[in-house]
């Protein structure tokens, strides 16, 4: 009994200290997972570009894009997300990834060659990774639906992206920052 009283007194005495350390999350903090997942998807753009350089296939792949969007819509419906919103959001994700690909390919054509790299299997290595990221993006969209439905979302999202870019500036190029803005351009939406 004495031990239990001591434990209660210990936690009662230390709770204010622990509680004082815990800061409520800002909107920018709550959006960081969505932003980081989108940035992760964009980081794969270089591998996709290298694969397309090697295989001489075009950046545009309408059947694959349609498949990605249809799968995202289906997954989004299971999480209560609006079909039109999900389609628009993933079109923006795809367009941002293509922006990275086009920019890198143009740079490599100007240089006369792509960087040295091992062979990259787009179908069996990259696409499954993109599919996993898509699942994570759907979850993040569902988790942030209340933030994204607010009228203040565009400003809050811009601040959150700025915070992410500042925190990762050593790893992100100017192209990466632009592509990240593009990838999340349609994230704010009143539709749930």
mmCIF file with all atom_site columns, C-alpha atoms in Angstrom:
data_model
loop_
_atom_site.group_PDB
_atom_site.id
_atom_site.type_symbol
_atom_site.label_atom_id
_atom_site.label_alt_id
_atom_site.label_comp_id
_atom_site.label_asym_id
_atom_site.label_entity_id
_atom_site.label_seq_id
_atom_site.pdbx_PDB_ins_code
_atom_site.Cartn_x
_atom_site.Cartn_y
_atom_site.Cartn_z
_atom_site.occupancy
_atom_site.B_iso_or_equiv
_atom_site.pdbx_formal_charge
_atom_site.auth_seq_id
_atom_site.auth_comp_id
_atom_site.auth_asym_id
_atom_site.auth_atom_id
_atom_site.pdbx_PDB_model_num
ATOM 1   C CA . UNK A 1 1   ? 0.000   0.000  0.000   1.00 0.00 ? 1   UNK A CA 1
ATOM 2   C CA . UNK A 1 2   ? 2.811   2.377  0.861   1.00 0.00 ? 2   UNK A CA 1
ATOM 3   C CA . UNK A 1 3   ? 4.484   1.540  -2.465  1.00 0.00 ? 3   UNK A CA 1
ATOM 4   C CA . UNK A 1 4   ? 1.297   2.401  -4.367  1.00 0.00 ? 4   UNK A CA 1
ATOM 5   C CA . UNK A 1 5   ? 1.040   5.754  -2.554  1.00 0.00 ? 5   UNK A CA 1
ATOM 6   C CA . UNK A 1 6   ? 4.656   6.516  -3.410  1.00 0.00 ? 6   UNK A CA 1
ATOM 7   C CA . UNK A 1 7   ? 4.068   5.689  -7.067  1.00 0.00 ? 7   UNK A CA 1
ATOM 8   C CA . UNK A 1 8   ? 0.990   7.918  -7.174  1.00 0.00 ? 8   UNK A CA 1
ATOM 9   C CA . UNK A 1 9   ? 2.891   10.751 -5.468  1.00 0.00 ? 9   UNK A CA 1
ATOM 10  C CA . UNK A 1 10  ? 5.822   10.325 -7.857  1.00 0.00 ? 10  UNK A CA 1
ATOM 11  C CA . UNK A 1 11  ? 3.628   10.567 -10.950 1.00 0.00 ? 11  UNK A CA 1
ATOM 12  C CA . UNK A 1 12  ? 1.588   13.410 -9.476  1.00 0.00 ? 12  UNK A CA 1
ATOM 13  C CA . UNK A 1 13  ? 4.773   15.329 -8.757  1.00 0.00 ? 13  UNK A CA 1
ATOM 14  C CA . UNK A 1 14  ? 6.247   14.720 -12.203 1.00 0.00 ? 14  UNK A CA 1
ATOM 15  C CA . UNK A 1 15  ? 3.145   15.030 -14.381 1.00 0.00 ? 15  UNK A CA 1
ATOM 16  C CA . UNK A 1 16  ? 3.334   18.825 -14.675 1.00 0.00 ? 16  UNK A CA 1
ATOM 17  C CA . UNK A 1 17  ? 6.938   18.536 -15.833 1.00 0.00 ? 17  UNK A CA 1
ATOM 18  C CA . UNK A 1 18  ? 6.054   15.936 -18.429 1.00 0.00 ? 18  UNK A CA 1
ATOM 19  C CA . UNK A 1 19  ? 2.956   17.833 -19.493 1.00 0.00 ? 19  UNK A CA 1
ATOM 20  C CA . UNK A 1 20  ? 4.972   21.040 -19.775 1.00 0.00 ? 20  UNK A CA 1
ATOM 21  C CA . UNK A 1 21  ? 7.277   19.364 -22.274 1.00 0.00 ? 21  UNK A CA 1
ATOM 22  C CA . UNK A 1 22  ? 4.455   18.253 -24.504 1.00 0.00 ? 22  UNK A CA 1
ATOM 23  C CA . UNK A 1 23  ? 3.477   20.965 -26.943 1.00 0.00 ? 23  UNK A CA 1
ATOM 24  C CA . UNK A 1 24  ? 0.259   20.694 -28.935 1.00 0.00 ? 24  UNK A CA 1
ATOM 25  C CA . UNK A 1 25  ? 0.974   19.909 -32.544 1.00 0.00 ? 25  UNK A CA 1
ATOM 26  C CA . UNK A 1 26  ? 0.590   22.779 -34.963 1.00 0.00 ? 26  UNK A CA 1
ATOM 27  C CA . UNK A 1 27  ? -1.214  22.329 -38.255 1.00 0.00 ? 27  UNK A CA 1
ATOM 28  C CA . UNK A 1 28  ? 2.180   22.394 -39.989 1.00 0.00 ? 28  UNK A CA 1
ATOM 29  C CA . UNK A 1 29  ? 3.319   19.533 -37.752 1.00 0.00 ? 29  UNK A CA 1
ATOM 30  C CA . UNK A 1 30  ? 0.164   17.522 -38.444 1.00 0.00 ? 30  UNK A CA 1
ATOM 31  C CA . UNK A 1 31  ? 0.727   17.873 -42.216 1.00 0.00 ? 31  UNK A CA 1
ATOM 32  C CA . UNK A 1 32  ? 4.371   16.736 -42.114 1.00 0.00 ? 32  UNK A CA 1
ATOM 33  C CA . UNK A 1 33  ? 3.613   13.029 -42.642 1.00 0.00 ? 33  UNK A CA 1
ATOM 34  C CA . UNK A 1 34  ? 1.586   13.779 -45.790 1.00 0.00 ? 34  UNK A CA 1
ATOM 35  C CA . UNK A 1 35  ? 4.339   16.058 -47.074 1.00 0.00 ? 35  UNK A CA 1
ATOM 36  C CA . UNK A 1 36  ? 7.101   13.558 -46.266 1.00 0.00 ? 36  UNK A CA 1
ATOM 37  C CA . UNK A 1 37  ? 5.244   10.751 -48.028 1.00 0.00 ? 37  UNK A CA 1
ATOM 38  C CA . UNK A 1 38  ? 4.726   12.913 -51.101 1.00 0.00 ? 38  UNK A CA 1
ATOM 39  C CA . UNK A 1 39  ? 8.429   13.838 -51.015 1.00 0.00 ? 39  UNK A CA 1
ATOM 40  C CA . UNK A 1 40  ? 9.288   10.144 -50.794 1.00 0.00 ? 40  UNK A CA 1
ATOM 41  C CA . UNK A 1 41  ? 7.198   9.480  -53.900 1.00 0.00 ? 41  UNK A CA 1
ATOM 42  C CA . UNK A 1 42  ? 9.021   12.275 -55.710 1.00 0.00 ? 42  UNK A CA 1
ATOM 43  C CA . UNK A 1 43  ? 12.427  10.945 -54.672 1.00 0.00 ? 43  UNK A CA 1
ATOM 44  C CA . UNK A 1 44  ? 11.688  7.842  -56.716 1.00 0.00 ? 44  UNK A CA 1
ATOM 45  C CA . UNK A 1 45  ? 11.309  10.067 -59.795 1.00 0.00 ? 45  UNK A CA 1
ATOM 46  C CA . UNK A 1 46  ? 15.069  9.953  -60.421 1.00 0.00 ? 46  UNK A CA 1
ATOM 47  C CA . UNK A 1 47  ? 15.029  6.141  -60.511 1.00 0.00 ? 47  UNK A CA 1
ATOM 48  C CA . UNK A 1 48  ? 12.045  6.205  -62.850 1.00 0.00 ? 48  UNK A CA 1
ATOM 49  C CA . UNK A 1 49  ? 13.851  8.685  -65.107 1.00 0.00 ? 49  UNK A CA 1
ATOM 50  C CA . UNK A 1 50  ? 16.974  6.513  -65.156 1.00 0.00 ? 50  UNK A CA 1
ATOM 51  C CA . UNK A 1 51  ? 14.900  3.467  -66.037 1.00 0.00 ? 51  UNK A CA 1
ATOM 52  C CA . UNK A 1 52  ? 13.172  5.367  -68.827 1.00 0.00 ? 52  UNK A CA 1
ATOM 53  C CA . UNK A 1 53  ? 16.541  6.685  -70.069 1.00 0.00 ? 53  UNK A CA 1
ATOM 54  C CA . UNK A 1 54  ? 17.875  3.127  -70.282 1.00 0.00 ? 54  UNK A CA 1
ATOM 55  C CA . UNK A 1 55  ? 14.802  1.660  -71.940 1.00 0.00 ? 55  UNK A CA 1
ATOM 56  C CA . UNK A 1 56  ? 14.163  4.694  -74.173 1.00 0.00 ? 56  UNK A CA 1
ATOM 57  C CA . UNK A 1 57  ? 10.498  4.742  -73.188 1.00 0.00 ? 57  UNK A CA 1
ATOM 58  C CA . UNK A 1 58  ? 8.610   8.039  -72.925 1.00 0.00 ? 58  UNK A CA 1
ATOM 59  C CA . UNK A 1 59  ? 7.796   9.739  -69.669 1.00 0.00 ? 59  UNK A CA 1
ATOM 60  C CA . UNK A 1 60  ? 4.094   9.692  -70.527 1.00 0.00 ? 60  UNK A CA 1
ATOM 61  C CA . UNK A 1 61  ? 2.421   6.376  -69.713 1.00 0.00 ? 61  UNK A CA 1
ATOM 62  C CA . UNK A 1 62  ? -1.326  7.007  -69.895 1.00 0.00 ? 62  UNK A CA 1
ATOM 63  C CA . UNK A 1 63  ? -2.401  3.395  -69.180 1.00 0.00 ? 63  UNK A CA 1
ATOM 64  C CA . UNK A 1 64  ? -0.213  3.223  -66.050 1.00 0.00 ? 64  UNK A CA 1
ATOM 65  C CA . UNK A 1 65  ? -1.426  6.638  -64.888 1.00 0.00 ? 65  UNK A CA 1
ATOM 66  C CA . UNK A 1 66  ? -5.052  5.551  -65.340 1.00 0.00 ? 66  UNK A CA 1
ATOM 67  C CA . UNK A 1 67  ? -4.330  2.366  -63.366 1.00 0.00 ? 67  UNK A CA 1
ATOM 68  C CA . UNK A 1 68  ? -2.704  4.345  -60.528 1.00 0.00 ? 68  UNK A CA 1
ATOM 69  C CA . UNK A 1 69  ? -5.612  6.763  -60.327 1.00 0.00 ? 69  UNK A CA 1
ATOM 70  C CA . UNK A 1 70  ? -8.243  4.002  -60.444 1.00 0.00 ? 70  UNK A CA 1
ATOM 71  C CA . UNK A 1 71  ? -6.476  2.091  -57.661 1.00 0.00 ? 71  UNK A CA 1
ATOM 72  C CA . UNK A 1 72  ? -6.172  5.278  -55.597 1.00 0.00 ? 72  UNK A CA 1
ATOM 73  C CA . UNK A 1 73  ? -9.872  6.041  -56.030 1.00 0.00 ? 73  UNK A CA 1
ATOM 74  C CA . UNK A 1 74  ? -10.789 2.550  -54.893 1.00 0.00 ? 74  UNK A CA 1
ATOM 75  C CA . UNK A 1 75  ? -8.489  2.741  -51.852 1.00 0.00 ? 75  UNK A CA 1
ATOM 76  C CA . UNK A 1 76  ? -9.696  6.246  -51.060 1.00 0.00 ? 76  UNK A CA 1
ATOM 77  C CA . UNK A 1 77  ? -13.339 5.163  -51.095 1.00 0.00 ? 77  UNK A CA 1
ATOM 78  C CA . UNK A 1 78  ? -12.523 2.595  -48.417 1.00 0.00 ? 78  UNK A CA 1
ATOM 79  C CA . UNK A 1 79  ? -11.230 5.469  -46.258 1.00 0.00 ? 79  UNK A CA 1
ATOM 80  C CA . UNK A 1 80  ? -14.236 7.697  -46.988 1.00 0.00 ? 80  UNK A CA 1
ATOM 81  C CA . UNK A 1 81  ? -12.446 10.022 -49.428 1.00 0.00 ? 81  UNK A CA 1
ATOM 82  C CA . UNK A 1 82  ? -14.231 11.683 -52.330 1.00 0.00 ? 82  UNK A CA 1
ATOM 83  C CA . UNK A 1 83  ? -13.501 10.057 -55.726 1.00 0.00 ? 83  UNK A CA 1
ATOM 84  C CA . UNK A 1 84  ? -13.014 13.330 -57.569 1.00 0.00 ? 84  UNK A CA 1
ATOM 85  C CA . UNK A 1 85  ? -10.673 14.655 -54.900 1.00 0.00 ? 85  UNK A CA 1
ATOM 86  C CA . UNK A 1 86  ? -8.560  11.472 -54.900 1.00 0.00 ? 86  UNK A CA 1
ATOM 87  C CA . UNK A 1 87  ? -8.339  11.467 -58.701 1.00 0.00 ? 87  UNK A CA 1
ATOM 88  C CA . UNK A 1 88  ? -7.286  15.122 -58.745 1.00 0.00 ? 88  UNK A CA 1
ATOM 89  C CA . UNK A 1 89  ? -4.767  14.620 -55.941 1.00 0.00 ? 89  UNK A CA 1
ATOM 90  C CA . UNK A 1 90  ? -3.090  11.646 -57.614 1.00 0.00 ? 90  UNK A CA 1
ATOM 91  C CA . UNK A 1 91  ? -3.036  13.406 -60.985 1.00 0.00 ? 91  UNK A CA 1
ATOM 92  C CA . UNK A 1 92  ? -1.038  16.132 -59.237 1.00 0.00 ? 92  UNK A CA 1
ATOM 93  C CA . UNK A 1 93  ? 1.270   13.506 -57.724 1.00 0.00 ? 93  UNK A CA 1
ATOM 94  C CA . UNK A 1 94  ? 1.842   12.004 -61.173 1.00 0.00 ? 94  UNK A CA 1
ATOM 95  C CA . UNK A 1 95  ? 2.366   15.391 -62.821 1.00 0.00 ? 95  UNK A CA 1
ATOM 96  C CA . UNK A 1 96  ? 4.940   16.346 -60.173 1.00 0.00 ? 96  UNK A CA 1
ATOM 97  C CA . UNK A 1 97  ? 6.786   13.072 -60.719 1.00 0.00 ? 97  UNK A CA 1
ATOM 98  C CA . UNK A 1 98  ? 6.760   13.681 -64.473 1.00 0.00 ? 98  UNK A CA 1
ATOM 99  C CA . UNK A 1 99  ? 8.133   17.179 -63.846 1.00 0.00 ? 99  UNK A CA 1
ATOM 100 C CA . UNK A 1 100 ? 11.104  15.564 -62.093 1.00 0.00 ? 100 UNK A CA 1
ATOM 101 C CA . UNK A 1 101 ? 11.524  13.027 -64.888 1.00 0.00 ? 101 UNK A CA 1
ATOM 102 C CA . UNK A 1 102 ? 11.341  15.572 -67.709 1.00 0.00 ? 102 UNK A CA 1
ATOM 103 C CA . UNK A 1 103 ? 13.781  17.897 -65.942 1.00 0.00 ? 103 UNK A CA 1
ATOM 104 C CA . UNK A 1 104 ? 16.320  15.167 -65.270 1.00 0.00 ? 104 UNK A CA 1
ATOM 105 C CA . UNK A 1 105 ? 16.051  13.676 -68.754 1.00 0.00 ? 105 UNK A CA 1
ATOM 106 C CA . UNK A 1 106 ? 16.525  17.113 -70.330 1.00 0.00 ? 106 UNK A CA 1
ATOM 107 C CA . UNK A 1 107 ? 19.592  17.697 -68.166 1.00 0.00 ? 107 UNK A CA 1
ATOM 108 C CA . UNK A 1 108 ? 21.050  14.330 -69.140 1.00 0.00 ? 108 UNK A CA 1
ATOM 109 C CA . UNK A 1 109 ? 20.409  14.966 -72.838 1.00 0.00 ? 109 UNK A CA 1
ATOM 110 C CA . UNK A 1 110 ? 22.212  18.295 -72.532 1.00 0.00 ? 110 UNK A CA 1
ATOM 111 C CA . UNK A 1 111 ? 25.135  16.520 -70.854 1.00 0.00 ? 111 UNK A CA 1
ATOM 112 C CA . UNK A 1 112 ? 25.052  13.667 -73.362 1.00 0.00 ? 112 UNK A CA 1
ATOM 113 C CA . UNK A 1 113 ? 24.571  10.940 -70.764 1.00 0.00 ? 113 UNK A CA 1
ATOM 114 C CA . UNK A 1 114 ? 22.800  9.973  -67.566 1.00 0.00 ? 114 UNK A CA 1
ATOM 115 C CA . UNK A 1 115 ? 24.779  9.400  -64.366 1.00 0.00 ? 115 UNK A CA 1
ATOM 116 C CA . UNK A 1 116 ? 26.348  5.963  -63.976 1.00 0.00 ? 116 UNK A CA 1
ATOM 117 C CA . UNK A 1 117 ? 23.848  3.660  -62.319 1.00 0.00 ? 117 UNK A CA 1
ATOM 118 C CA . UNK A 1 118 ? 22.909  0.007  -61.979 1.00 0.00 ? 118 UNK A CA 1
ATOM 119 C CA . UNK A 1 119 ? 20.057  -1.331 -64.063 1.00 0.00 ? 119 UNK A CA 1
ATOM 120 C CA . UNK A 1 120 ? 16.678  -0.334 -62.618 1.00 0.00 ? 120 UNK A CA 1
ATOM 121 C CA . UNK A 1 121 ? 13.654  -2.591 -62.996 1.00 0.00 ? 121 UNK A CA 1
ATOM 122 C CA . UNK A 1 122 ? 10.697  -0.234 -63.264 1.00 0.00 ? 122 UNK A CA 1
ATOM 123 C CA . UNK A 1 123 ? 7.997   -2.910 -63.203 1.00 0.00 ? 123 UNK A CA 1
ATOM 124 C CA . UNK A 1 124 ? 9.302   -5.190 -60.463 1.00 0.00 ? 124 UNK A CA 1
ATOM 125 C CA . UNK A 1 125 ? 11.229  -2.826 -58.193 1.00 0.00 ? 125 UNK A CA 1
ATOM 126 C CA . UNK A 1 126 ? 9.948   0.723  -58.563 1.00 0.00 ? 126 UNK A CA 1
ATOM 127 C CA . UNK A 1 127 ? 6.222   0.253  -59.127 1.00 0.00 ? 127 UNK A CA 1
ATOM 128 C CA . UNK A 1 128 ? 5.670   -1.917 -56.019 1.00 0.00 ? 128 UNK A CA 1
ATOM 129 C CA . UNK A 1 129 ? 7.405   0.780  -53.974 1.00 0.00 ? 129 UNK A CA 1
ATOM 130 C CA . UNK A 1 130 ? 5.165   3.430  -55.546 1.00 0.00 ? 130 UNK A CA 1
ATOM 131 C CA . UNK A 1 131 ? 2.129   1.276  -54.731 1.00 0.00 ? 131 UNK A CA 1
ATOM 132 C CA . UNK A 1 132 ? 3.167   1.172  -51.045 1.00 0.00 ? 132 UNK A CA 1
ATOM 133 C CA . UNK A 1 133 ? 3.618   4.927  -51.031 1.00 0.00 ? 133 UNK A CA 1
ATOM 134 C CA . UNK A 1 134 ? 0.163   5.307  -52.584 1.00 0.00 ? 134 UNK A CA 1
ATOM 135 C CA . UNK A 1 135 ? -1.316  3.352  -49.681 1.00 0.00 ? 135 UNK A CA 1
ATOM 136 C CA . UNK A 1 136 ? 0.487   5.629  -47.234 1.00 0.00 ? 136 UNK A CA 1
ATOM 137 C CA . UNK A 1 137 ? -0.731  8.745  -49.079 1.00 0.00 ? 137 UNK A CA 1
ATOM 138 C CA . UNK A 1 138 ? -4.338  7.549  -48.885 1.00 0.00 ? 138 UNK A CA 1
ATOM 139 C CA . UNK A 1 139 ? -3.946  7.019  -45.141 1.00 0.00 ? 139 UNK A CA 1
ATOM 140 C CA . UNK A 1 140 ? -2.422  10.488 -44.707 1.00 0.00 ? 140 UNK A CA 1
ATOM 141 C CA . UNK A 1 141 ? -5.211  12.076 -46.749 1.00 0.00 ? 141 UNK A CA 1
ATOM 142 C CA . UNK A 1 142 ? -7.774  10.393 -44.514 1.00 0.00 ? 142 UNK A CA 1
ATOM 143 C CA . UNK A 1 143 ? -5.900  11.444 -41.365 1.00 0.00 ? 143 UNK A CA 1
ATOM 144 C CA . UNK A 1 144 ? -5.681  15.095 -42.471 1.00 0.00 ? 144 UNK A CA 1
ATOM 145 C CA . UNK A 1 145 ? -9.156  15.490 -43.961 1.00 0.00 ? 145 UNK A CA 1
ATOM 146 C CA . UNK A 1 146 ? -10.281 18.024 -41.342 1.00 0.00 ? 146 UNK A CA 1
ATOM 147 C CA . UNK A 1 147 ? -7.217  20.214 -41.894 1.00 0.00 ? 147 UNK A CA 1
ATOM 148 C CA . UNK A 1 148 ? -7.515  20.001 -45.665 1.00 0.00 ? 148 UNK A CA 1
ATOM 149 C CA . UNK A 1 149 ? -11.196 20.981 -45.565 1.00 0.00 ? 149 UNK A CA 1
ATOM 150 C CA . UNK A 1 150 ? -10.521 24.280 -43.793 1.00 0.00 ? 150 UNK A CA 1
ATOM 151 C CA . UNK A 1 151 ? -10.532 27.549 -45.731 1.00 0.00 ? 151 UNK A CA 1
ATOM 152 C CA . UNK A 1 152 ? -7.083  28.261 -44.257 1.00 0.00 ? 152 UNK A CA 1
ATOM 153 C CA . UNK A 1 153 ? -5.632  25.050 -45.713 1.00 0.00 ? 153 UNK A CA 1
ATOM 154 C CA . UNK A 1 154 ? -3.738  26.607 -48.664 1.00 0.00 ? 154 UNK A CA 1
ATOM 155 C CA . UNK A 1 155 ? -1.835  28.930 -46.334 1.00 0.00 ? 155 UNK A CA 1
ATOM 156 C CA . UNK A 1 156 ? -1.264  26.279 -43.682 1.00 0.00 ? 156 UNK A CA 1
ATOM 157 C CA . UNK A 1 157 ? -0.095  23.770 -46.282 1.00 0.00 ? 157 UNK A CA 1
ATOM 158 C CA . UNK A 1 158 ? 2.314   26.290 -47.818 1.00 0.00 ? 158 UNK A CA 1
ATOM 159 C CA . UNK A 1 159 ? 3.765   26.974 -44.365 1.00 0.00 ? 159 UNK A CA 1
ATOM 160 C CA . UNK A 1 160 ? 4.030   23.240 -43.674 1.00 0.00 ? 160 UNK A CA 1
ATOM 161 C CA . UNK A 1 161 ? 5.793   22.594 -46.992 1.00 0.00 ? 161 UNK A CA 1
ATOM 162 C CA . UNK A 1 162 ? 8.163   25.478 -46.246 1.00 0.00 ? 162 UNK A CA 1
ATOM 163 C CA . UNK A 1 163 ? 8.911   23.933 -42.854 1.00 0.00 ? 163 UNK A CA 1
ATOM 164 C CA . UNK A 1 164 ? 9.596   20.557 -44.476 1.00 0.00 ? 164 UNK A CA 1
ATOM 165 C CA . UNK A 1 165 ? 11.848  22.058 -47.171 1.00 0.00 ? 165 UNK A CA 1
ATOM 166 C CA . UNK A 1 166 ? 13.788  24.064 -44.573 1.00 0.00 ? 166 UNK A CA 1
ATOM 167 C CA . UNK A 1 167 ? 14.297  20.974 -42.422 1.00 0.00 ? 167 UNK A CA 1
ATOM 168 C CA . UNK A 1 168 ? 15.488  18.912 -45.415 1.00 0.00 ? 168 UNK A CA 1
ATOM 169 C CA . UNK A 1 169 ? 17.333  21.576 -47.411 1.00 0.00 ? 169 UNK A CA 1
ATOM 170 C CA . UNK A 1 170 ? 20.540  19.522 -47.471 1.00 0.00 ? 170 UNK A CA 1
ATOM 171 C CA . UNK A 1 171 ? 18.691  16.706 -49.266 1.00 0.00 ? 171 UNK A CA 1
ATOM 172 C CA . UNK A 1 172 ? 16.352  18.694 -51.516 1.00 0.00 ? 172 UNK A CA 1
ATOM 173 C CA . UNK A 1 173 ? 17.239  20.483 -54.716 1.00 0.00 ? 173 UNK A CA 1
ATOM 174 C CA . UNK A 1 174 ? 15.354  23.474 -56.083 1.00 0.00 ? 174 UNK A CA 1
ATOM 175 C CA . UNK A 1 175 ? 13.630  21.046 -58.477 1.00 0.00 ? 175 UNK A CA 1
ATOM 176 C CA . UNK A 1 176 ? 12.585  18.860 -55.528 1.00 0.00 ? 176 UNK A CA 1
ATOM 177 C CA . UNK A 1 177 ? 10.994  21.838 -53.762 1.00 0.00 ? 177 UNK A CA 1
ATOM 178 C CA . UNK A 1 178 ? 9.111   22.901 -56.881 1.00 0.00 ? 178 UNK A CA 1
ATOM 179 C CA . UNK A 1 179 ? 7.930   19.344 -57.511 1.00 0.00 ? 179 UNK A CA 1
ATOM 180 C CA . UNK A 1 180 ? 6.803   19.028 -53.893 1.00 0.00 ? 180 UNK A CA 1
ATOM 181 C CA . UNK A 1 181 ? 4.711   22.177 -54.231 1.00 0.00 ? 181 UNK A CA 1
ATOM 182 C CA . UNK A 1 182 ? 3.197   20.754 -57.431 1.00 0.00 ? 182 UNK A CA 1
ATOM 183 C CA . UNK A 1 183 ? 2.528   17.346 -55.900 1.00 0.00 ? 183 UNK A CA 1
ATOM 184 C CA . UNK A 1 184 ? 0.485   18.876 -53.087 1.00 0.00 ? 184 UNK A CA 1
ATOM 185 C CA . UNK A 1 185 ? -1.168  21.673 -55.068 1.00 0.00 ? 185 UNK A CA 1
ATOM 186 C CA . UNK A 1 186 ? -4.564  19.992 -54.897 1.00 0.00 ? 186 UNK A CA 1
ATOM 187 C CA . UNK A 1 187 ? -4.350  18.626 -51.337 1.00 0.00 ? 187 UNK A CA 1
ATOM 188 C CA . UNK A 1 188 ? -6.630  21.307 -49.914 1.00 0.00 ? 188 UNK A CA 1
ATOM 189 C CA . UNK A 1 189 ? -10.192 20.480 -50.703 1.00 0.00 ? 189 UNK A CA 1
ATOM 190 C CA . UNK A 1 190 ? -13.486 20.924 -48.936 1.00 0.00 ? 190 UNK A CA 1
ATOM 191 C CA . UNK A 1 191 ? -14.615 17.529 -50.147 1.00 0.00 ? 191 UNK A CA 1
ATOM 192 C CA . UNK A 1 192 ? -13.899 14.802 -47.674 1.00 0.00 ? 192 UNK A CA 1
#
